[in-house]
Coordinates of C-alpha atoms and ligand atoms in Angstrom, one line a residue:
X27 CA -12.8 5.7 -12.2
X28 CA -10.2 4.6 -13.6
X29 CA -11.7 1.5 -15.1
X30 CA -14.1 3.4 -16.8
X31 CA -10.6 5.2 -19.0
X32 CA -8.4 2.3 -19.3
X33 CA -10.3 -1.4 -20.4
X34 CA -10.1 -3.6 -17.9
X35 CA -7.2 -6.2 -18.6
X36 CA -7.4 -9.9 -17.2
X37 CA -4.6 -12.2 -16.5
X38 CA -3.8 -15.4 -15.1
X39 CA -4.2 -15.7 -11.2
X40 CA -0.9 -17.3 -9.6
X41 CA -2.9 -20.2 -8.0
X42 CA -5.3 -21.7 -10.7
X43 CA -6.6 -25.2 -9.9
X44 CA -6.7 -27.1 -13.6
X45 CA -5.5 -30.4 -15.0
X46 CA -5.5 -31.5 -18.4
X47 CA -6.7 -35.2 -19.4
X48 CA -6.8 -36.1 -23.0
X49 CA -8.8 -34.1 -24.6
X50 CA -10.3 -32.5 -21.7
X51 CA -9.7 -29.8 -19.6
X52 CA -10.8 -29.7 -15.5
X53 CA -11.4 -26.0 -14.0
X54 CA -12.0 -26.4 -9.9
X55 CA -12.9 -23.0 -8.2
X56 CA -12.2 -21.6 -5.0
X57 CA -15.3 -23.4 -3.0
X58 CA -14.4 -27.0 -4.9
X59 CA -17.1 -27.1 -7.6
X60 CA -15.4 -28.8 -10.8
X61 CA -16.2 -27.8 -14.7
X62 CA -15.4 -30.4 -17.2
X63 CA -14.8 -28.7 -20.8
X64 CA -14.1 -30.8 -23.6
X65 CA -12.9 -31.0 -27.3
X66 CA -12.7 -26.9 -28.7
X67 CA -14.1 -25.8 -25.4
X68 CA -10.9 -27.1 -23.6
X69 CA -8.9 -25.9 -27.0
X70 CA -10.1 -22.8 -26.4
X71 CA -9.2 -22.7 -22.9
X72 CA -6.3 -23.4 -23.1
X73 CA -5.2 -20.9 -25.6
X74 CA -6.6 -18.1 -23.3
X75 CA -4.7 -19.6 -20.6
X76 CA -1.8 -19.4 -21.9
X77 CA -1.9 -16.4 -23.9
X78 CA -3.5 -14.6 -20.3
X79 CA -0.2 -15.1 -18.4
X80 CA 0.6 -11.4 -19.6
X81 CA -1.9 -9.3 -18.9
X82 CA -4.7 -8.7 -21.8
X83 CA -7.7 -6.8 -22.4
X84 CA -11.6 -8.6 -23.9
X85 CA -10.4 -7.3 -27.3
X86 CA -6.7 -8.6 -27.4
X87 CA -8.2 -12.3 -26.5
X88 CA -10.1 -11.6 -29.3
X89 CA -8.2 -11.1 -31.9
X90 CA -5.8 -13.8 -30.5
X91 CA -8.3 -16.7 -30.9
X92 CA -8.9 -15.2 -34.5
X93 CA -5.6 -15.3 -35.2
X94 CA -4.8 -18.7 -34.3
X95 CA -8.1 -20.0 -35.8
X96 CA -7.5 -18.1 -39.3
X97 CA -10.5 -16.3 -39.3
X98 CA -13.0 -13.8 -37.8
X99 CA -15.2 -14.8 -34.5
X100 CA -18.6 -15.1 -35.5
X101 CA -19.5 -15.0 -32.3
X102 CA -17.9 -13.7 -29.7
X103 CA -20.2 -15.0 -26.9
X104 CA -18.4 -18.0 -27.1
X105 CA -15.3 -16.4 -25.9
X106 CA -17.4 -13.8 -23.5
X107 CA -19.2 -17.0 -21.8
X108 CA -15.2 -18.9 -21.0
X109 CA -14.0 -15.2 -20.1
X110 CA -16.8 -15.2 -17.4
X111 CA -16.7 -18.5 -16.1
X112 CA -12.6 -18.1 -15.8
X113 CA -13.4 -14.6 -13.7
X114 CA -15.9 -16.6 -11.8
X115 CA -13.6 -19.5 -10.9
X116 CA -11.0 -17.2 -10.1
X117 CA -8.9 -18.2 -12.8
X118 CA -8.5 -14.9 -14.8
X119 CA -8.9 -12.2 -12.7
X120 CA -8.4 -8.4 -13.1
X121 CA -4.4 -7.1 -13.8
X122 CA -3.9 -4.8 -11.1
X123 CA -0.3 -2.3 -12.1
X124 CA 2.9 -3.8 -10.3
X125 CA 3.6 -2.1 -7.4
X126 CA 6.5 -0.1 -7.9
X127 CA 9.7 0.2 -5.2
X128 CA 10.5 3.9 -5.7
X129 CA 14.3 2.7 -5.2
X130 CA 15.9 0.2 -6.7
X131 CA 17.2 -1.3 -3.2
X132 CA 15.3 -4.5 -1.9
X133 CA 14.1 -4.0 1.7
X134 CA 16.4 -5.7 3.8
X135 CA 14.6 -8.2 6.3
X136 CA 15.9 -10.4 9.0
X137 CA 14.2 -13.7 9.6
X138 CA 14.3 -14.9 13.1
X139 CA 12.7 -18.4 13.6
X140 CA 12.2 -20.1 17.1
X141 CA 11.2 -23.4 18.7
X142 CA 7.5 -23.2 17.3
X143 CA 6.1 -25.6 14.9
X144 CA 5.5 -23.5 12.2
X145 CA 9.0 -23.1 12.1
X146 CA 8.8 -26.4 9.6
X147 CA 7.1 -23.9 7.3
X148 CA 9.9 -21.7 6.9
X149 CA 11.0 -21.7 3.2
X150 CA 7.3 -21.3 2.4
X151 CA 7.6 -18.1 4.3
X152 CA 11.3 -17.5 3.0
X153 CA 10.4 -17.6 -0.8
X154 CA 7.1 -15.6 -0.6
X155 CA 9.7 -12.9 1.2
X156 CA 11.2 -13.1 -1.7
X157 CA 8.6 -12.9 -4.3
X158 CA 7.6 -9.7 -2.7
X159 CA 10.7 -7.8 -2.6
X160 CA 12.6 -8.5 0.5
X161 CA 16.2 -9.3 0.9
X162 CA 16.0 -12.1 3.6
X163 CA 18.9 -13.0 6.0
X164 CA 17.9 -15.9 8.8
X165 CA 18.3 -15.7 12.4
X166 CA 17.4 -18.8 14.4
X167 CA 17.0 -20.2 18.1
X168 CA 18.5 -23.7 18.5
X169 CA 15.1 -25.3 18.9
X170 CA 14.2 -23.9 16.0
X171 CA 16.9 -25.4 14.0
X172 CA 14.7 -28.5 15.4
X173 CA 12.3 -28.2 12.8
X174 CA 13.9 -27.0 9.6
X175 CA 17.4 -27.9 8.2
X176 CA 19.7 -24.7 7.7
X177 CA 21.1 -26.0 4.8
X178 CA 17.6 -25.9 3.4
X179 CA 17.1 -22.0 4.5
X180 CA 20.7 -21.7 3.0
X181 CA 20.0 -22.9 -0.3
X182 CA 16.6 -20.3 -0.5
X183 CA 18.9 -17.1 0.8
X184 CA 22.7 -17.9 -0.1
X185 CA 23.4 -16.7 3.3
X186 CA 24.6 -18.5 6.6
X187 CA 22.0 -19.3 8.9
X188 CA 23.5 -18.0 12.3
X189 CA 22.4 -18.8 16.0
X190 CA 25.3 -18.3 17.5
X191 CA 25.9 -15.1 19.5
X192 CA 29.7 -16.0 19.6
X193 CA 30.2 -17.5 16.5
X194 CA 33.8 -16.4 15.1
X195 CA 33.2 -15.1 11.3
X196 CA 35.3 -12.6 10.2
X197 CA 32.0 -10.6 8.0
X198 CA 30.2 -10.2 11.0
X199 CA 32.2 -9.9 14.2
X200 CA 29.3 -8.9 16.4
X201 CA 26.2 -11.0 14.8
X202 CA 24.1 -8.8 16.6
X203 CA 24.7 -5.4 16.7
X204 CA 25.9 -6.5 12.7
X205 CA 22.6 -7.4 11.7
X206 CA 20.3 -5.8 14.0
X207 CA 22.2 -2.3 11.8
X208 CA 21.7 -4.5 8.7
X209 CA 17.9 -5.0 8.9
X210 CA 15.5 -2.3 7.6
X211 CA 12.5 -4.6 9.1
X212 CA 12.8 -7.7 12.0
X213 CA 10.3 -10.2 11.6
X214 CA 10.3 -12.9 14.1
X215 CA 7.6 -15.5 12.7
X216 CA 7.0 -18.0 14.5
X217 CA 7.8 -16.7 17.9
X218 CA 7.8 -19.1 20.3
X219 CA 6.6 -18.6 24.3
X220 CA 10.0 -19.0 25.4
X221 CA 11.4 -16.2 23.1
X222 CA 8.4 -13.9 23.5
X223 CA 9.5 -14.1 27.0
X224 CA 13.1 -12.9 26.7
X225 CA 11.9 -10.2 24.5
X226 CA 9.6 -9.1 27.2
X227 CA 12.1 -9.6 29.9
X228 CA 15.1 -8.1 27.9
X229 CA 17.0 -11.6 28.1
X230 CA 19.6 -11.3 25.0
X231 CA 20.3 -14.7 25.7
X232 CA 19.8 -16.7 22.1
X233 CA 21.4 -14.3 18.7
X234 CA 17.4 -13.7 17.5
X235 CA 16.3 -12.0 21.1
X236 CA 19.7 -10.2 21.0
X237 CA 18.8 -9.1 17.2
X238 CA 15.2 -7.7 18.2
X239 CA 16.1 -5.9 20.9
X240 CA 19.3 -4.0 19.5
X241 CA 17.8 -3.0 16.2
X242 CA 16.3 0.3 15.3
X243 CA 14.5 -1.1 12.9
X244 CA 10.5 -2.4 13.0
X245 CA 10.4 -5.3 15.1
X246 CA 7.2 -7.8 14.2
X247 CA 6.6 -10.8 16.2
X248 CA 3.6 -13.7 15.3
X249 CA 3.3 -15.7 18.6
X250 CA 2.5 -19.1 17.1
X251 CA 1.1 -21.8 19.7
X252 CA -1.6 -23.8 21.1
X253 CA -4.4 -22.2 22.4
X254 CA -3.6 -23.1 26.2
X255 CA 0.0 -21.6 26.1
X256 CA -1.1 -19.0 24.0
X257 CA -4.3 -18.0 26.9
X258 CA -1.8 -18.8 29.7
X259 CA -1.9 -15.5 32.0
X260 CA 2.0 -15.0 31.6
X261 CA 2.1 -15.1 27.8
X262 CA -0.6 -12.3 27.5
X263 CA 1.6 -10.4 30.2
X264 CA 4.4 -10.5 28.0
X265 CA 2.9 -9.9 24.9
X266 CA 1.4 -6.8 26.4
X267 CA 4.9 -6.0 27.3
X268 CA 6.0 -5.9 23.7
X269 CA 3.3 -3.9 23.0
X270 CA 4.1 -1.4 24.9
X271 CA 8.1 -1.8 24.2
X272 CA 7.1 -0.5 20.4
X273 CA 7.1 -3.7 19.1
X274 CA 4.5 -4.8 16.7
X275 CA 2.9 -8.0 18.0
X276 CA 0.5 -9.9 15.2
X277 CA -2.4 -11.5 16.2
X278 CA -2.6 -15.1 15.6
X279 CA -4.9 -17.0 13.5
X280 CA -7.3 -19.6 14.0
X281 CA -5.6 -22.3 12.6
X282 CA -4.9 -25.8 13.2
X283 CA -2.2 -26.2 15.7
X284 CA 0.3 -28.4 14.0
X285 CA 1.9 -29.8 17.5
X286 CA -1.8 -31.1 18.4
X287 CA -2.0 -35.2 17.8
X288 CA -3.2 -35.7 13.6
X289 CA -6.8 -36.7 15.1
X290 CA -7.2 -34.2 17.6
X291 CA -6.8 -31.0 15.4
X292 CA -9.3 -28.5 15.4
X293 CA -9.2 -25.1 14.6
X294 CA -8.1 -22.6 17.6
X295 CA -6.9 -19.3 18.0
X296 CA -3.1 -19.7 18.5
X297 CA -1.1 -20.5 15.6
X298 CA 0.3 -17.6 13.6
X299 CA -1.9 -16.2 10.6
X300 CA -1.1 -17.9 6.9
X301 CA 2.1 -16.1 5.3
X302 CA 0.6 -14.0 3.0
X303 CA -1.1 -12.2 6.0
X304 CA 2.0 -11.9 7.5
X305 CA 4.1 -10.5 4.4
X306 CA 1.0 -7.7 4.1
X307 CA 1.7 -7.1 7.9
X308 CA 5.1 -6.4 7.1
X309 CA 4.6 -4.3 4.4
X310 CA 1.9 -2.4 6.1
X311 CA 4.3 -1.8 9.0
X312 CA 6.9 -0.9 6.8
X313 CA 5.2 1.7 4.6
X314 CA 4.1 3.2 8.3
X315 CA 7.3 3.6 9.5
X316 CA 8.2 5.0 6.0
X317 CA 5.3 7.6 6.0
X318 CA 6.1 8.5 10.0
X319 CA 9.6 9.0 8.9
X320 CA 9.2 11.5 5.9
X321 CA 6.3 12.6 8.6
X322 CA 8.6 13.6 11.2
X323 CA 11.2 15.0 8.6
X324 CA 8.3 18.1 7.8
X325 CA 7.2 18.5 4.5
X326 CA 9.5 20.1 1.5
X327 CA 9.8 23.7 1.0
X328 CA 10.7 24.1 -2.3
X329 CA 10.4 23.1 -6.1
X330 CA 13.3 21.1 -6.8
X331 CA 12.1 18.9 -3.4
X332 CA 8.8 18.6 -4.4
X333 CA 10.1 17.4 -8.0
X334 CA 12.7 15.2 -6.0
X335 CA 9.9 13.4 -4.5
X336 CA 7.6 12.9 -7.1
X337 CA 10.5 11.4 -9.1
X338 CA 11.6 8.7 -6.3
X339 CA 8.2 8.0 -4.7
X340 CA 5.4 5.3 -5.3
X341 CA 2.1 6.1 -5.7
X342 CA 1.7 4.5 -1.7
X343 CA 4.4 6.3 -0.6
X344 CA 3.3 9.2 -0.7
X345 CA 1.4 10.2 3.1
X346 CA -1.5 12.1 0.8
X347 CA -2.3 9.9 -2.4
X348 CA -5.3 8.6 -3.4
X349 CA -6.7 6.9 -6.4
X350 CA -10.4 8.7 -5.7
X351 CA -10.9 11.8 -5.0
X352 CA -12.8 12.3 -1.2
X353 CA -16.3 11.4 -1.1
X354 CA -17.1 15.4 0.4
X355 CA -15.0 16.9 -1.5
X356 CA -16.7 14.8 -4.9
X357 CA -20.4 15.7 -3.0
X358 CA -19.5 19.1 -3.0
X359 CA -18.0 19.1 -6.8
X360 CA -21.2 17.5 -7.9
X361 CA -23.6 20.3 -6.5
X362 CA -21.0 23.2 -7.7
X363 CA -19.8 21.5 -11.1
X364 CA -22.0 20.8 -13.5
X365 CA -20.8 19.5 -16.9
X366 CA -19.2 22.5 -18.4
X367 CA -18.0 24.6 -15.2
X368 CA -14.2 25.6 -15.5
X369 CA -12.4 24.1 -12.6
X370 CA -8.9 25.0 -10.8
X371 CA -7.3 22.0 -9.3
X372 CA -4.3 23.7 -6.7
X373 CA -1.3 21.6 -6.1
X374 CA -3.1 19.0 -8.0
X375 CA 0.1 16.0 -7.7
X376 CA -0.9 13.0 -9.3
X377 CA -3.6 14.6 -10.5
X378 CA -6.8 12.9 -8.2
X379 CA -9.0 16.3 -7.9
X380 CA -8.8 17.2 -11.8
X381 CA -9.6 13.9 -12.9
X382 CA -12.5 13.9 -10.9
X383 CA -13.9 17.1 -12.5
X384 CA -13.3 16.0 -16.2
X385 CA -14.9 13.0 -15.5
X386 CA -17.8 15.2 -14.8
X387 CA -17.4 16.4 -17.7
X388 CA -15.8 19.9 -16.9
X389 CA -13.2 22.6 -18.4
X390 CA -10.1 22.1 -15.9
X391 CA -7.0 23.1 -15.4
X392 CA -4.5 21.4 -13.0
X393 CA -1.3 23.3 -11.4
X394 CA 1.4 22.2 -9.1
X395 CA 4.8 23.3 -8.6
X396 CA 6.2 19.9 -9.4
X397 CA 7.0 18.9 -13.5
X398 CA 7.4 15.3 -11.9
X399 CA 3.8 15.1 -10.4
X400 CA 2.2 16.4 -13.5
X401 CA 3.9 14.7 -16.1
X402 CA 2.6 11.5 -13.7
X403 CA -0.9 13.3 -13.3
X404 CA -1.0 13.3 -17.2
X405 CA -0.2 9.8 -17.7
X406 CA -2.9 9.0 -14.8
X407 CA -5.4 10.5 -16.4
X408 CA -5.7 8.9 -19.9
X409 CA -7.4 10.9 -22.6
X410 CA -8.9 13.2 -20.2
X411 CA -8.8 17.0 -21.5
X412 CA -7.4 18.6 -18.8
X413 CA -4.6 21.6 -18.9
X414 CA -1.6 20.7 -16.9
X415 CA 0.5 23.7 -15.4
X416 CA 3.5 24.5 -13.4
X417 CA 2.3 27.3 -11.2
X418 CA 3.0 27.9 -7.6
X419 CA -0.1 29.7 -6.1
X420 CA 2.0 31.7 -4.2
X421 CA 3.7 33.3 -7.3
X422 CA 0.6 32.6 -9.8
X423 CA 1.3 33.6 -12.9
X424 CA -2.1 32.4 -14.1
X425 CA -5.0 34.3 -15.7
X426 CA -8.8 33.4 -15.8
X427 CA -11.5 32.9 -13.3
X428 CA -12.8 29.5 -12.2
X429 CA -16.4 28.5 -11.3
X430 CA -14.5 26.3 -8.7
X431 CA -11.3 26.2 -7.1
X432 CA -9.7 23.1 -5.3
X433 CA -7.4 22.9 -2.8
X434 CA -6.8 19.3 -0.9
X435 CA -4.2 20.0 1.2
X436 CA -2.5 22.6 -0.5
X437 CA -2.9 26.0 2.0
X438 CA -1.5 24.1 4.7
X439 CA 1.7 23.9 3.4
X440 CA 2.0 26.9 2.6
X441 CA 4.7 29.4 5.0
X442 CA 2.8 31.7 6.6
X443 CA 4.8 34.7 4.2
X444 CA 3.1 33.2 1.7
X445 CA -0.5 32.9 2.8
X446 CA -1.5 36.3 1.9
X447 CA -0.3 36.1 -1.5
X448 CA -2.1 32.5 -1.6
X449 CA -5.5 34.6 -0.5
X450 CA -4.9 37.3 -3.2
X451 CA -4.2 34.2 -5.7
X452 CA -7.6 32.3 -5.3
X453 CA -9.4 36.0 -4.7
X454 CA -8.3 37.1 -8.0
X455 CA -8.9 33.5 -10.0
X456 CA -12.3 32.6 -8.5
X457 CA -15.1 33.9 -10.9
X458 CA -17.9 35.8 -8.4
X459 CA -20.5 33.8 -7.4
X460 CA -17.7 30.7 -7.6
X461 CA -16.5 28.0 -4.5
X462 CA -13.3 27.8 -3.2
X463 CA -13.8 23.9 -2.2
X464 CA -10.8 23.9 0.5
X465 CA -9.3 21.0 2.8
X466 CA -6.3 21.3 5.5
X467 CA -5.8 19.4 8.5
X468 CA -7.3 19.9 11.5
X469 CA -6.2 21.9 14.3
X470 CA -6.3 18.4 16.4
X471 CA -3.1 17.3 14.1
X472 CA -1.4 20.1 16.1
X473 CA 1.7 20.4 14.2
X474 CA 2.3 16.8 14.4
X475 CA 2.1 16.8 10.2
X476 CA 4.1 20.0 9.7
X477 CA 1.2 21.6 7.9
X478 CA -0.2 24.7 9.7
X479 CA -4.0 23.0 10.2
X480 CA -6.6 25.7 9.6
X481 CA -10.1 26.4 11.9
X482 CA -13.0 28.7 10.8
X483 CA -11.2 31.7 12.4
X484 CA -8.2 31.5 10.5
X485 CA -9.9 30.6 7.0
X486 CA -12.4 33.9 7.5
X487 CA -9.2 36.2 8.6
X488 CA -7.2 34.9 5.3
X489 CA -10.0 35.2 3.0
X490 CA -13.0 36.4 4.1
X491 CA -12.5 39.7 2.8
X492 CA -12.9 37.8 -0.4
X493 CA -15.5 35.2 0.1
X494 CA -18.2 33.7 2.6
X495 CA -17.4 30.9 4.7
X496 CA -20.4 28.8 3.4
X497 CA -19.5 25.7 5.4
X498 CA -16.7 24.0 7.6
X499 CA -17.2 20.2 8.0
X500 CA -15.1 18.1 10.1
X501 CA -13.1 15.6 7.7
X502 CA -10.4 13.2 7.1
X503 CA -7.7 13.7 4.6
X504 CA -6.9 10.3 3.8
X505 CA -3.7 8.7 2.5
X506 CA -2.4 5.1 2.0
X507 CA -2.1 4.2 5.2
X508 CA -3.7 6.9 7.7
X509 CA -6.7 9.5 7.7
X510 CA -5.9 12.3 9.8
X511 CA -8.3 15.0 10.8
X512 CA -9.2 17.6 8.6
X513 CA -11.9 20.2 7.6
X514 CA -13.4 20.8 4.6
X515 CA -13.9 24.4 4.2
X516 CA -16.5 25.7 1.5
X517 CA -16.1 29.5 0.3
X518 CA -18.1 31.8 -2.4
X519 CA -16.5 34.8 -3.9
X520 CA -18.4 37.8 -3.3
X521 CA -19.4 39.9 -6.0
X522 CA -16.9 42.4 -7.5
Ligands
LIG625 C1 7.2 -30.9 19.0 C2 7.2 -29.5 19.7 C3 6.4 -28.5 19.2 C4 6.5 -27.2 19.8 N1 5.7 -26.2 19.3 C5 5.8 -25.0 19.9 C6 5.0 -24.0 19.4 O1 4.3 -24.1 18.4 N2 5.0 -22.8 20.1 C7 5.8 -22.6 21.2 O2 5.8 -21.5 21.7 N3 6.5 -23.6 21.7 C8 6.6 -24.8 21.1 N4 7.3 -25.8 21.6 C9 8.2 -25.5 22.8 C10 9.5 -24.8 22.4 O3 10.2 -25.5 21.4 C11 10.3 -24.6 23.6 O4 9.7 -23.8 24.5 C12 11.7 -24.0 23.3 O5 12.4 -23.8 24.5 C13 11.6 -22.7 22.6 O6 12.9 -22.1 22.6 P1 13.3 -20.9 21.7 O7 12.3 -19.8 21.9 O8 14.6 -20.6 22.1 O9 13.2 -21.4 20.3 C14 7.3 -27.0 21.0 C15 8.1 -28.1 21.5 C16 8.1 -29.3 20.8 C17 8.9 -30.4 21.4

């Protein structure tokens, strides 16, 4: 949706596969296939190359080539024909907005490497770490220090490595219990047989099992190893084990097993998954423990915590954000909203559900109790006539009546003093003959979300004085990272 509002902008991908030779230059895509440009072609190339490491729209590239030629394109095919053999090769490919860290502190992760292969890989692993975010300390097993120098690991994280449970350093006096309070995240990549095994057994024998099993922090383990030792009976056992311990075992990849002689590698489930699936892994368990967190911790009751939020959380932070509005509730707006209808988007936050019904071309007006999430919904949504209002339902101060009201996951958090007022709210704003289009969780969330989930009696004894219950669907109220049960509730407003 958003493409359609914003032009899409291209930029360079980090791994482009390219030489230069004289005069020509050599594009090789993804599945090998090679393009030979030469003379302007390879001129022109490489000016978009370069001028694409920021990211730039079809109309900036442009004017950029007219600018450094001195004078209009007379035909822009030219430039539309490289543009889509770059997207093709992968070359140029579509600027996606930085993810943002709602705080300015790095995620703190602790490395612990083990007597695996892939331990030889470490700094590849170390510096994408990096690139994403993540403060790294190292942690290592003897044998692991086998297959990679510390002082190479040292040079990448300006930290000691340490494997020593009793080593005497005055800025850690306990290694363990020291970093295991340090870490916000434990990732233990590649984990060897031997150490899977003391995690599973509770051995705190080597300063990486010790670390795992003291910290309160997401533990992730990527068994890495060939695929007899990785089949072998005991190994599952254990890994099953960890499972069930809460920790958060990765599945390996089918890879080539390093260890295996040069001739006799071929691929096999066994060796850990390439590390940019495990960074995502990380992050994913992260965010998860993030969201459970904030889960457990109930939802805010007031303004200023509702602003407080908005202001310090990402877009993916947040347990209910999408960038699309759901599919039912966009069915439903598409039958009950045609171009034209006036539309009430409740406790709109970032502004999803009203920037689904201007694109169709409706009057709307968006409320929420938070200045932070509408001055965010505003910038979302583009040029998009919509009217952005601080109102809280439960106090509405607002006038008018509305062909459709929306309400994704508002009610639910409302206390249950201020339900009726909600009821009287929506009663007195929805024009007769108009939906209330309504989504809470569902009862199965018991009050596992700290939201008061909603069933087809409780909806008709709030507001049925008031409207019809025209349908209750089962549904999903998806975030980021989870979809938990919901209903979709459709209403109309009686006459009068
Ligand atoms: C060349 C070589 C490669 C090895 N590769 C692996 C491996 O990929 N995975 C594994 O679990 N063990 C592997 N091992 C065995 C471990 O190094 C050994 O079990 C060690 O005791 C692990 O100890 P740690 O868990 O304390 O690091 C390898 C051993 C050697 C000699």
């Amino acid at each position: 949706m958003h493409e359609s509002i914003e032009p899409l902008r291209l930029r360079r991908a980090p791994v482009v596969r390219i030489y230069d030779v004289g005069e020509t230059t050599v594009l090789v895509g993804p599945d090998g296939d090679a393009h030979e440009l030469a003379g302007p072609s390879a001129q022109l190339t490489r000016a978009v190359l370069a001028f694409a490491l920021a990211p730039r729209t079809r109309a900036e590239i442009i004017a950029h080539v007219e600018a450094l030629s001195g004078a209009p394109l007379t035909d822009a095919a030219v430039v539309d024909e490289l543009l889509g053999l770059l997207r093709r090769l992968e070359i140029l490919i579509p600027a996606t907005p930085p993810r943002r860290r709602a705080t300015g502190k790095r995620p703190r992760l602790l490395l612990g490497i083990t007597g695996a292969i892939a331990s030889a890989l470490t700094p590849g692993l170390v510096g994408l770490l990096q690139q994403r975010g993540f403060e790294v300390r190292i942690v290592a097993t003897e044998a692991a220090l086998r297959f990679v120098q510390a002082a190479a690991l040292e040079a990448l994280v300006h930290h000691p490595v340490r494997h020593d449970l009793w080593a005497r350093d005055p800025a850690l006096p306990v290694p363990h219990i020291n970093l295991a309070a340090w870490a916000d995240v434990v990732l233990i990549a590649p984990a060897s047989a031997t150490t899977i095994a003391r995690l599973a057994a509770g051995e705190c024998s080597t300063l990486v099992s010790a670390v795992a099993l003291s910290t309160r922090a997401p533990v992730l383990v990527a068994p890495s190893m060939n695929l007899d030792m990785f089949a072998a009976p005991v190994l599952q056992r254990n890994l099953a084990q960890l499972t069930a311990d809460g920790i958060h075992v990765i599945h390996p990849g089918t890879g080539r097993e390093l260890a295996e002689a040069p001739d006799e590698r071929v691929a096999t489930l066994g060796p850990m998954p390439p590390h940019p699936a495990i960074v995502d892994l990380v992050e994913a368990a992260l965010r998860i423990a993030v969201t459970r967190r904030r889960g457990a911790e109930g939802p805010p009751r007031d303004d200023a915590a509702w602003d407080a939020i908005y202001r310090t959380h990402a877009d993916d932070e947040l347990a209910w954000q999408r960038d699309a509005l759901d599919d039912d509730m966009l069915a439903v707006l598409a039958r009950e909203a045609p171009a034209g209808a006036s539309v009430l988007d409740l406790g709109t936050g970032l502004g999803v559900g009203a920037i689904a019904a201007a694109a169709r071309g409706c009057r709307v007006v968006a409320t929420d109790v938070s200045e932070a999430a509408l001055a965010r919904a505003e910038a979302r949504a583009g040029d998009a006539a919509i009217v952005w209002l601080r109102d809280d339902i439960a106090e509405s101060r607002l006038r008018g009546r509305f062909e459709v009201i929306l309400d994704r996951g508002c009610l639910h958090l409302l206390t249950a003093e201020q339900r009726p007022a909600y009821a009287a709210a929506v009663a007195r704003l929805s024009a007769p003959g108009g939906v209330l289009v309504l989504k809470t969780h569902d009862p199965s969330e018991g009050a596992s979300r700290s939201t008061t989930p909603h069933d087809a009696a409780a909806i008709e004894r709030l507001l049925g004085d008031a409207f019809v219950l025209e349908s209750d669907a089962p549904s999903t109220l998806p975030g980021p990272h989870e979809a938990p049960a919901a209903r979709l509730f459709v209403l109309r407003r009686r006459p009068g």
